[in-house]
PDB file of C-alpha atoms and ligand atoms in Angstrom:
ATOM      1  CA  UNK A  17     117.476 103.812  88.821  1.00  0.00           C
ATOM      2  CA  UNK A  18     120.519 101.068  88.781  1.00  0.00           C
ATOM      3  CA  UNK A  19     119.125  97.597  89.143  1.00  0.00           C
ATOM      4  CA  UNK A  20     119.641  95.460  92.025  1.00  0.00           C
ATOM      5  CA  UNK A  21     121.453  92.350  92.062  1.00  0.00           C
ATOM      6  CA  UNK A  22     119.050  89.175  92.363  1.00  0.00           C
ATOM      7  CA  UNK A  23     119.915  86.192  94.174  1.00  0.00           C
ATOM      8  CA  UNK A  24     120.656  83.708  91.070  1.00  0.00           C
ATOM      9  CA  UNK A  25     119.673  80.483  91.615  1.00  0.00           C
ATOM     10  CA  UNK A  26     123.199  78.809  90.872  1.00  0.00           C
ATOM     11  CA  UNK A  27     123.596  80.323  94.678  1.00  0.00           C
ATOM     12  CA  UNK A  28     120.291  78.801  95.911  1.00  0.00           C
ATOM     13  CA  UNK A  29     122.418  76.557  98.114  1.00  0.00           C
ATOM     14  CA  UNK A  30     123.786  79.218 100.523  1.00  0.00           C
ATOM     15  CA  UNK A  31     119.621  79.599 101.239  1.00  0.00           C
ATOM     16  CA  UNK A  32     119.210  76.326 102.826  1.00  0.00           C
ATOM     17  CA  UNK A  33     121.524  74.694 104.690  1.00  0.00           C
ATOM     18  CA  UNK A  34     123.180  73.729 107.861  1.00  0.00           C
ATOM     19  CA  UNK A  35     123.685  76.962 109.110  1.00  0.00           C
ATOM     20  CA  UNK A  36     121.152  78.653 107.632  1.00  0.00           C
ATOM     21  CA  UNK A  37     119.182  75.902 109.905  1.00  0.00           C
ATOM     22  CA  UNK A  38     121.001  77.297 112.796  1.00  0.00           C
ATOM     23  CA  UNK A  39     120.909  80.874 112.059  1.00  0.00           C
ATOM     24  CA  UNK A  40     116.516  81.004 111.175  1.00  0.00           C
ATOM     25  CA  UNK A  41     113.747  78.846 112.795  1.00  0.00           C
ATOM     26  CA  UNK A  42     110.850  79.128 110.362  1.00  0.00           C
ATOM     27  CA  UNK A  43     108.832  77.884 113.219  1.00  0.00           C
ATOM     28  CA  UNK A  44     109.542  80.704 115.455  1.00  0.00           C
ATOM     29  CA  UNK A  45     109.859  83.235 113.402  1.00  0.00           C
ATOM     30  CA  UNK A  46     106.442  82.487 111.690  1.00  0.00           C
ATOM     31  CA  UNK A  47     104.237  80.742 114.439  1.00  0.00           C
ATOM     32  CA  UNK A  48     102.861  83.816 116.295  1.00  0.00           C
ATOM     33  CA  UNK A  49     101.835  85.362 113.159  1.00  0.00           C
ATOM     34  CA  UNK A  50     100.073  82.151 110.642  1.00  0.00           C
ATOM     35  CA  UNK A  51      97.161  80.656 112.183  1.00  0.00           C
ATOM     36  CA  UNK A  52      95.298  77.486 110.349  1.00  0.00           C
ATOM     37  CA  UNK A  53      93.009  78.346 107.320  1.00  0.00           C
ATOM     38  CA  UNK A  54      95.254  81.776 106.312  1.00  0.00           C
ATOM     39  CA  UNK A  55      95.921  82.246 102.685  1.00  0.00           C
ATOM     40  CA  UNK A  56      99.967  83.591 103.000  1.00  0.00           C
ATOM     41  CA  UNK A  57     102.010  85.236 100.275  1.00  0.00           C
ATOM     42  CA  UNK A  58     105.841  84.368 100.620  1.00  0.00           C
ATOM     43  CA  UNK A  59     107.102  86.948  97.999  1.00  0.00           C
ATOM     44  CA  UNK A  60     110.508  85.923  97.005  1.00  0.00           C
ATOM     45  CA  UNK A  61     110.482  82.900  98.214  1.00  0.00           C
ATOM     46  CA  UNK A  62     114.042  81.062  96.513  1.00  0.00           C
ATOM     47  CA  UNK A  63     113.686  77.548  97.930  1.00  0.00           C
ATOM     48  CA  UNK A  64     110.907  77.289  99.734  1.00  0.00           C
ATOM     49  CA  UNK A  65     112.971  78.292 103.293  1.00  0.00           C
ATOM     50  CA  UNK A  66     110.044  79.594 105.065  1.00  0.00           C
ATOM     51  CA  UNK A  67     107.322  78.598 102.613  1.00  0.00           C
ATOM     52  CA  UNK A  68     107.353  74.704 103.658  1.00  0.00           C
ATOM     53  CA  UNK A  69     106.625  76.083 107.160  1.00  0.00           C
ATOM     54  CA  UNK A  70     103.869  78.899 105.901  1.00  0.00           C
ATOM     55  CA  UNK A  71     102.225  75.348 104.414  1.00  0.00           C
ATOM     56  CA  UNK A  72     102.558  73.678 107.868  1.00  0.00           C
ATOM     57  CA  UNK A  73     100.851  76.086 109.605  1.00  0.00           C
ATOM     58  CA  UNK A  74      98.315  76.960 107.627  1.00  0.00           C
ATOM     59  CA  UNK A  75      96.683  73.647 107.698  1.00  0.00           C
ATOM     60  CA  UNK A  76      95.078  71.715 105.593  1.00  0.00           C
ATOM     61  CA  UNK A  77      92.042  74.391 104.774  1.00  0.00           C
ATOM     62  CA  UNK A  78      95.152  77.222 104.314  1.00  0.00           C
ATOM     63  CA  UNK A  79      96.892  78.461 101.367  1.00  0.00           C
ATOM     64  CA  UNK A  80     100.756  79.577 100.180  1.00  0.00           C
ATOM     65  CA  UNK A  81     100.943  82.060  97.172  1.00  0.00           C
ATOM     66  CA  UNK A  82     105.210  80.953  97.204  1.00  0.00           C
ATOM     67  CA  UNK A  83     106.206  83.722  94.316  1.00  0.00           C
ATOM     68  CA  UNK A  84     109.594  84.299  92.679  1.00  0.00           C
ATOM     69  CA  UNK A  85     111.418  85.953  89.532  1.00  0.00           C
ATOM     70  CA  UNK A  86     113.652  82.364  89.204  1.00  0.00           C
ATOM     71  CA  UNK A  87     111.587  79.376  87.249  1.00  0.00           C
ATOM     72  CA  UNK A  88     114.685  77.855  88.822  1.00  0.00           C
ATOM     73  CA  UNK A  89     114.027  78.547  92.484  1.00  0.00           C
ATOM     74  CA  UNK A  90     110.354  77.668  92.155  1.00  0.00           C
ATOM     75  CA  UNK A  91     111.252  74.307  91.095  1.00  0.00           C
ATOM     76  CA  UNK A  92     113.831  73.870  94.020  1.00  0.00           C
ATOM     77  CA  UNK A  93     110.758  75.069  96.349  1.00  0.00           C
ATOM     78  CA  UNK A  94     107.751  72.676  95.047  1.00  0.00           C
ATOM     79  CA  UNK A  95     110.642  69.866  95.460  1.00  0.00           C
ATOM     80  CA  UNK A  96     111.037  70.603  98.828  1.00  0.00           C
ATOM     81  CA  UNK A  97     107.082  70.867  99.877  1.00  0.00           C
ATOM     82  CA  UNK A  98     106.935  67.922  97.282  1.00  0.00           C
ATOM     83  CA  UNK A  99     108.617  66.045  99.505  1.00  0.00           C
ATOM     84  CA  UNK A 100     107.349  67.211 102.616  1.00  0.00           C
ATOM     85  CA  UNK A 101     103.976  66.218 101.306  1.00  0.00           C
ATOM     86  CA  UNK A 102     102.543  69.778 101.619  1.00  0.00           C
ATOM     87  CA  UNK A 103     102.574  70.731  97.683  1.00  0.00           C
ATOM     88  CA  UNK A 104      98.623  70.682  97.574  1.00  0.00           C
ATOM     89  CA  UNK A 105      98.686  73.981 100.291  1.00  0.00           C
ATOM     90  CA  UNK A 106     101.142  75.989  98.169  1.00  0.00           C
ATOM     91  CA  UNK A 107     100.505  77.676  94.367  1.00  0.00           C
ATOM     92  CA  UNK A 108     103.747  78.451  93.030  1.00  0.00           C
ATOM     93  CA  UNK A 109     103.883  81.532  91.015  1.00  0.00           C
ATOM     94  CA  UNK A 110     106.056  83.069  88.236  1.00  0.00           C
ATOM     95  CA  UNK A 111     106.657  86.954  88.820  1.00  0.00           C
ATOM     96  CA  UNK A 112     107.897  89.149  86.305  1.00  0.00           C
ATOM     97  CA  UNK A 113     110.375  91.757  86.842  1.00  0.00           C
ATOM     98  CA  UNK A 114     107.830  94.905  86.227  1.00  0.00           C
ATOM     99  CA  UNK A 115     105.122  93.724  88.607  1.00  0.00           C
ATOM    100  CA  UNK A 116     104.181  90.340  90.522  1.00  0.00           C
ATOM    101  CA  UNK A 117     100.830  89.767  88.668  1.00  0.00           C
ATOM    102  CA  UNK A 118      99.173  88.457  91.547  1.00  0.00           C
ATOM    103  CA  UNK A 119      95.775  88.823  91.328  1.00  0.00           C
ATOM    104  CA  UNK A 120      94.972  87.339  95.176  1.00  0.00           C
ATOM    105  CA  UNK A 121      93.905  88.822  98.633  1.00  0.00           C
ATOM    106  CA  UNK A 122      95.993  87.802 101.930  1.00  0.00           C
ATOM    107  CA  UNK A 123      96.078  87.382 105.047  1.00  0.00           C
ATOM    108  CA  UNK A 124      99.733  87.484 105.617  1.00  0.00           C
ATOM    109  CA  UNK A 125     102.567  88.490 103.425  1.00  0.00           C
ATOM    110  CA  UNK A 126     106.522  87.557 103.653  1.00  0.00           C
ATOM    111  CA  UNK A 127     109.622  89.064 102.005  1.00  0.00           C
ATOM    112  CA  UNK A 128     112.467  87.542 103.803  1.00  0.00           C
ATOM    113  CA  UNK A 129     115.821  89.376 102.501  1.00  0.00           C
ATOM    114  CA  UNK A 130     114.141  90.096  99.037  1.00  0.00           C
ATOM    115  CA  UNK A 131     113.099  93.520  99.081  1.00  0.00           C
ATOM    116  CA  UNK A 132     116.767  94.923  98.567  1.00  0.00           C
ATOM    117  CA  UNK A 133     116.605  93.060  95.173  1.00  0.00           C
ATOM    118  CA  UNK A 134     113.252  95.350  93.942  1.00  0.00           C
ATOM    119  CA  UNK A 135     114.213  98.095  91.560  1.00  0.00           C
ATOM    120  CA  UNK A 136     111.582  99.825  92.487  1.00  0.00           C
ATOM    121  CA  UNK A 137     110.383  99.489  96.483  1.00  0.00           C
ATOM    122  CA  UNK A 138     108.164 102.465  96.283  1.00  0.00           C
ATOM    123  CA  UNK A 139     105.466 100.603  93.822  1.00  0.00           C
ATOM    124  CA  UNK A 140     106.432  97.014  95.059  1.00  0.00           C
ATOM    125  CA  UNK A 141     105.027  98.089  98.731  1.00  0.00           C
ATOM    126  CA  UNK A 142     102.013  99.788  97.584  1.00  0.00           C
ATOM    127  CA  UNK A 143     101.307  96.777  95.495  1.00  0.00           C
ATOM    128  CA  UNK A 144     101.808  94.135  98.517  1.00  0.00           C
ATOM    129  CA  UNK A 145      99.609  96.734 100.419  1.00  0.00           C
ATOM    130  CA  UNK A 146      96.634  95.860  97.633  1.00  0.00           C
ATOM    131  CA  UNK A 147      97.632  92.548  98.412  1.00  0.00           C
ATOM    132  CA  UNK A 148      96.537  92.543 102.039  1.00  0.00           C
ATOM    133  CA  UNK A 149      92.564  91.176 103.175  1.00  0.00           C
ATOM    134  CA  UNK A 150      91.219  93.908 106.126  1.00  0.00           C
ATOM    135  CA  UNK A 151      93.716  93.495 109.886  1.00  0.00           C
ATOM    136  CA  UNK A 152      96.448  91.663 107.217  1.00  0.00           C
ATOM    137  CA  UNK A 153      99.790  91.754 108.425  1.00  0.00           C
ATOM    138  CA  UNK A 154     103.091  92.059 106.157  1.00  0.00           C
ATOM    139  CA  UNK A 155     106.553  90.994 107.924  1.00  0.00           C
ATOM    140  CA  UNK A 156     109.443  92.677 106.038  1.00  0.00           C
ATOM    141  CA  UNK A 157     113.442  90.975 107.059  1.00  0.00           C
ATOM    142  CA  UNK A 158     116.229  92.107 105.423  1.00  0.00           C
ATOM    143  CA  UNK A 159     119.982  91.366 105.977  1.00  0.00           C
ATOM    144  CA  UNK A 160     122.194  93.268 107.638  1.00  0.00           C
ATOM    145  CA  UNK A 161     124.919  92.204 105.482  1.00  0.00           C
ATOM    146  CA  UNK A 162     123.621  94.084 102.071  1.00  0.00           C
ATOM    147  CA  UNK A 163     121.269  96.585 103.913  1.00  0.00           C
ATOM    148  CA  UNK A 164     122.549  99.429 106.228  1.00  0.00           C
ATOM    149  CA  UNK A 165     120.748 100.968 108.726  1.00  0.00           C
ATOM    150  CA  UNK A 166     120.435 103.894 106.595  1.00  0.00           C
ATOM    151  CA  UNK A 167     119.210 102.284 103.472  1.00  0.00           C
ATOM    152  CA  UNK A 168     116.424 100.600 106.144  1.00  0.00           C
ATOM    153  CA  UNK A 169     115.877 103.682 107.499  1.00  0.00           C
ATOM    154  CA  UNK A 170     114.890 105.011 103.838  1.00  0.00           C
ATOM    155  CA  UNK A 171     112.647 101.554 103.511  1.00  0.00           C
ATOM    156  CA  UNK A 172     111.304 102.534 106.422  1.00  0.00           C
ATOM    157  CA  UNK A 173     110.113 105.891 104.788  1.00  0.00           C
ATOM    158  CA  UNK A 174     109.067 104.214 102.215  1.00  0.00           C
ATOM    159  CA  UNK A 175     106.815 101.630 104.083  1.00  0.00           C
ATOM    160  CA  UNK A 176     105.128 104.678 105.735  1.00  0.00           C
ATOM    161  CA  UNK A 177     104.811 106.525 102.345  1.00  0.00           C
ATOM    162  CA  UNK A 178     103.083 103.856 100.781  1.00  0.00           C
ATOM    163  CA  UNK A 179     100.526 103.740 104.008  1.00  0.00           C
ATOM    164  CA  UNK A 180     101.514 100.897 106.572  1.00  0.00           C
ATOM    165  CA  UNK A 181     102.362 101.450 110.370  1.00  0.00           C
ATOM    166  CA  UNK A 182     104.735  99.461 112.194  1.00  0.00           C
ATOM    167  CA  UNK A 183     103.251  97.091 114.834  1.00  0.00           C
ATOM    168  CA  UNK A 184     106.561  95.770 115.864  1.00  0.00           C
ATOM    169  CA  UNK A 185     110.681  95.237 115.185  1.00  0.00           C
ATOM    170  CA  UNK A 186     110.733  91.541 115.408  1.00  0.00           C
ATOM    171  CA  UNK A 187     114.007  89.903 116.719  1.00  0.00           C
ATOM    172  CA  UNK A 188     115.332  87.731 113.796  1.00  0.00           C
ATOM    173  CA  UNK A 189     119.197  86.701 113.346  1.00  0.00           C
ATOM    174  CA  UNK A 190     121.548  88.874 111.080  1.00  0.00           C
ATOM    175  CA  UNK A 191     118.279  90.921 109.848  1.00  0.00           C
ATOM    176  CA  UNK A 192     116.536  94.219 110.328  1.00  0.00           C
ATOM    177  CA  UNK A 193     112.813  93.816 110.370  1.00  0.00           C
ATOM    178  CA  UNK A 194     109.468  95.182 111.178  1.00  0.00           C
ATOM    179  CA  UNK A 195     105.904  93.707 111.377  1.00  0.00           C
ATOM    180  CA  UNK A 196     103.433  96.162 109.418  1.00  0.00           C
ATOM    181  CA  UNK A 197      99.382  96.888 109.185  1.00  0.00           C
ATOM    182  CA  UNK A 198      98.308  98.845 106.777  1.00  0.00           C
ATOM    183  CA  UNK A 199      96.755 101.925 108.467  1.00  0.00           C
ATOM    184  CA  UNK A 200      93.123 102.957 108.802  1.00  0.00           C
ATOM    185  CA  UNK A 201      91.938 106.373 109.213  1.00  0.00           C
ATOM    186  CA  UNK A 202      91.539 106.202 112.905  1.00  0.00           C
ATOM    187  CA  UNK A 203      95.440 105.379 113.532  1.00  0.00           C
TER     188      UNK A 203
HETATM  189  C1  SAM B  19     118.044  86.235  98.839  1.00  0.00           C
HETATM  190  S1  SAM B  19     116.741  85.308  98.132  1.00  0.00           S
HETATM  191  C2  SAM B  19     115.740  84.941  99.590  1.00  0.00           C
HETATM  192  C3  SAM B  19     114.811  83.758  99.373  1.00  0.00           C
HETATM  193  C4  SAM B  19     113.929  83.370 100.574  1.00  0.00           C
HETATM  194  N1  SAM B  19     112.986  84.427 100.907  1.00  0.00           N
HETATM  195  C5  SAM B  19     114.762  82.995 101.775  1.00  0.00           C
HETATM  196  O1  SAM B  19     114.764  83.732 102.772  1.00  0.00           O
HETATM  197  O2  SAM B  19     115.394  81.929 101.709  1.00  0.00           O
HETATM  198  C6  SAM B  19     115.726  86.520  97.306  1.00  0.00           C
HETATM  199  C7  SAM B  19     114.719  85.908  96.351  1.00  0.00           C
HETATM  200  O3  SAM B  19     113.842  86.952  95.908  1.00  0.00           O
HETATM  201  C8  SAM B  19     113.590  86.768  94.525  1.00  0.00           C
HETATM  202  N2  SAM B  19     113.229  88.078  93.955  1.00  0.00           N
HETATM  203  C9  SAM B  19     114.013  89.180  93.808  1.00  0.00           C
HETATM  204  N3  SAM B  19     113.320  90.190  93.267  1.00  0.00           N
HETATM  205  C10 SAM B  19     112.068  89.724  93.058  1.00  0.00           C
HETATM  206  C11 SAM B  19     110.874  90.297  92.522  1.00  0.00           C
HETATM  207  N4  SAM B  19     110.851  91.552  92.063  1.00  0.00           N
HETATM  208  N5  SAM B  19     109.752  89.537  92.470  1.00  0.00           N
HETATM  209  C12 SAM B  19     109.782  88.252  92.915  1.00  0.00           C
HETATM  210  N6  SAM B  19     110.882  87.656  93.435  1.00  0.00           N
HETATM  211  C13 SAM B  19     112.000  88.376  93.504  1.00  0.00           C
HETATM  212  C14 SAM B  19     114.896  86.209  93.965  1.00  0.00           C
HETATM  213  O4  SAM B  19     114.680  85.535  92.746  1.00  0.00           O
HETATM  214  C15 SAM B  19     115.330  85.279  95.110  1.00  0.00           C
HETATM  215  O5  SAM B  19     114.822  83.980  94.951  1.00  0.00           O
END
């Protein structure tokens, strides 16, 4: 298996700026999906893009699991909660390449254009699938720019392989995404 390219951090500035800002609303994206005392995973989360929001709307009582490969992107992220003055709703956490070595349940779980960087999708999904609490919800984006529709129609597979169902094919900019449950033996 050939390993993907990751993200470096030296290009952490094409992840947040003025068009980015333009091109993704965190807020809309996220708010029908985070409600106020949720503990969320953002898996991959480079600068903090979405996590700052995940913090927002989680509330005070709420928790952010904001997880990355890059030491150097988690810094860049608990600067920009840091000053926000949200860092007490977010636990940053160091993954390493071989498995994420969370040990925590969710309620909601984000890989925004990350998963195309995992070597190997097939154990990373059943792992964020052991990572979900009971009615959890997992929204997968990935960009259309490194993933075709046939390499998301193999994630796809993949997702249904490792035992989610698709609720929905949210609308997000430049992206290809679906909303996923993990399916119970009535569905
Ligand atoms: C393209 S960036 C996207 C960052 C963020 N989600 C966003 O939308 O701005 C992908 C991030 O995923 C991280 N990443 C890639 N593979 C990973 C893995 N196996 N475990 C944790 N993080 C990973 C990279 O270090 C990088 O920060």
């Amino acid at each position: 298996m050939s390993t993907p390219y990751v993200c470096p951090a030296t290009y952490s500035g094409s992840l947040d700026n003025f068009l980015r800002r333009l091109m993704h609303k965190p807020a809309k994206i996220l708010s029908p999906f985070i409600k106020e005392g949720m503990t969320v995973l953002d898996m991959g989360c480079g600068t903090g893009f979405f996590t700052a929001e995940l913090a927002r709307l989680v509330g005070e009582k709420g928790k952010v699991i904001a997880a990355d490969l890059q030491q150097e992107m988690l810094d860049k992220m608990i600067l920009k909660v840091s000053s926000l003055g949200l860092e007490k709703r977010v636990e940053a956490h160091k993954c390493q390449s071989e498995s994420t070595g969370i040990d925590k349940k969710t309620d909601f779980i984000l890989t925004f254009w990350m998963i195309h960087e995992v070597p190997d999708q097939q154990k990373f999904l059943e792992e964020m699938k052991s990572f979900l609490n009971p009615g959890g919800r997992f929204m997968i984006a990935e960009p259309k720019i490194h993933v075709t529709r046939k390499s998301f129609n193999e994630l796809i597979k993949r997702v249904e392989d490792a035992g989610f169902q698709i609720i929905s094919t949210p609308e997000i900019a430049f992206s290809r995404s679906l909303l996923l449950e993990v399916k119970t033996a009535g569905d």
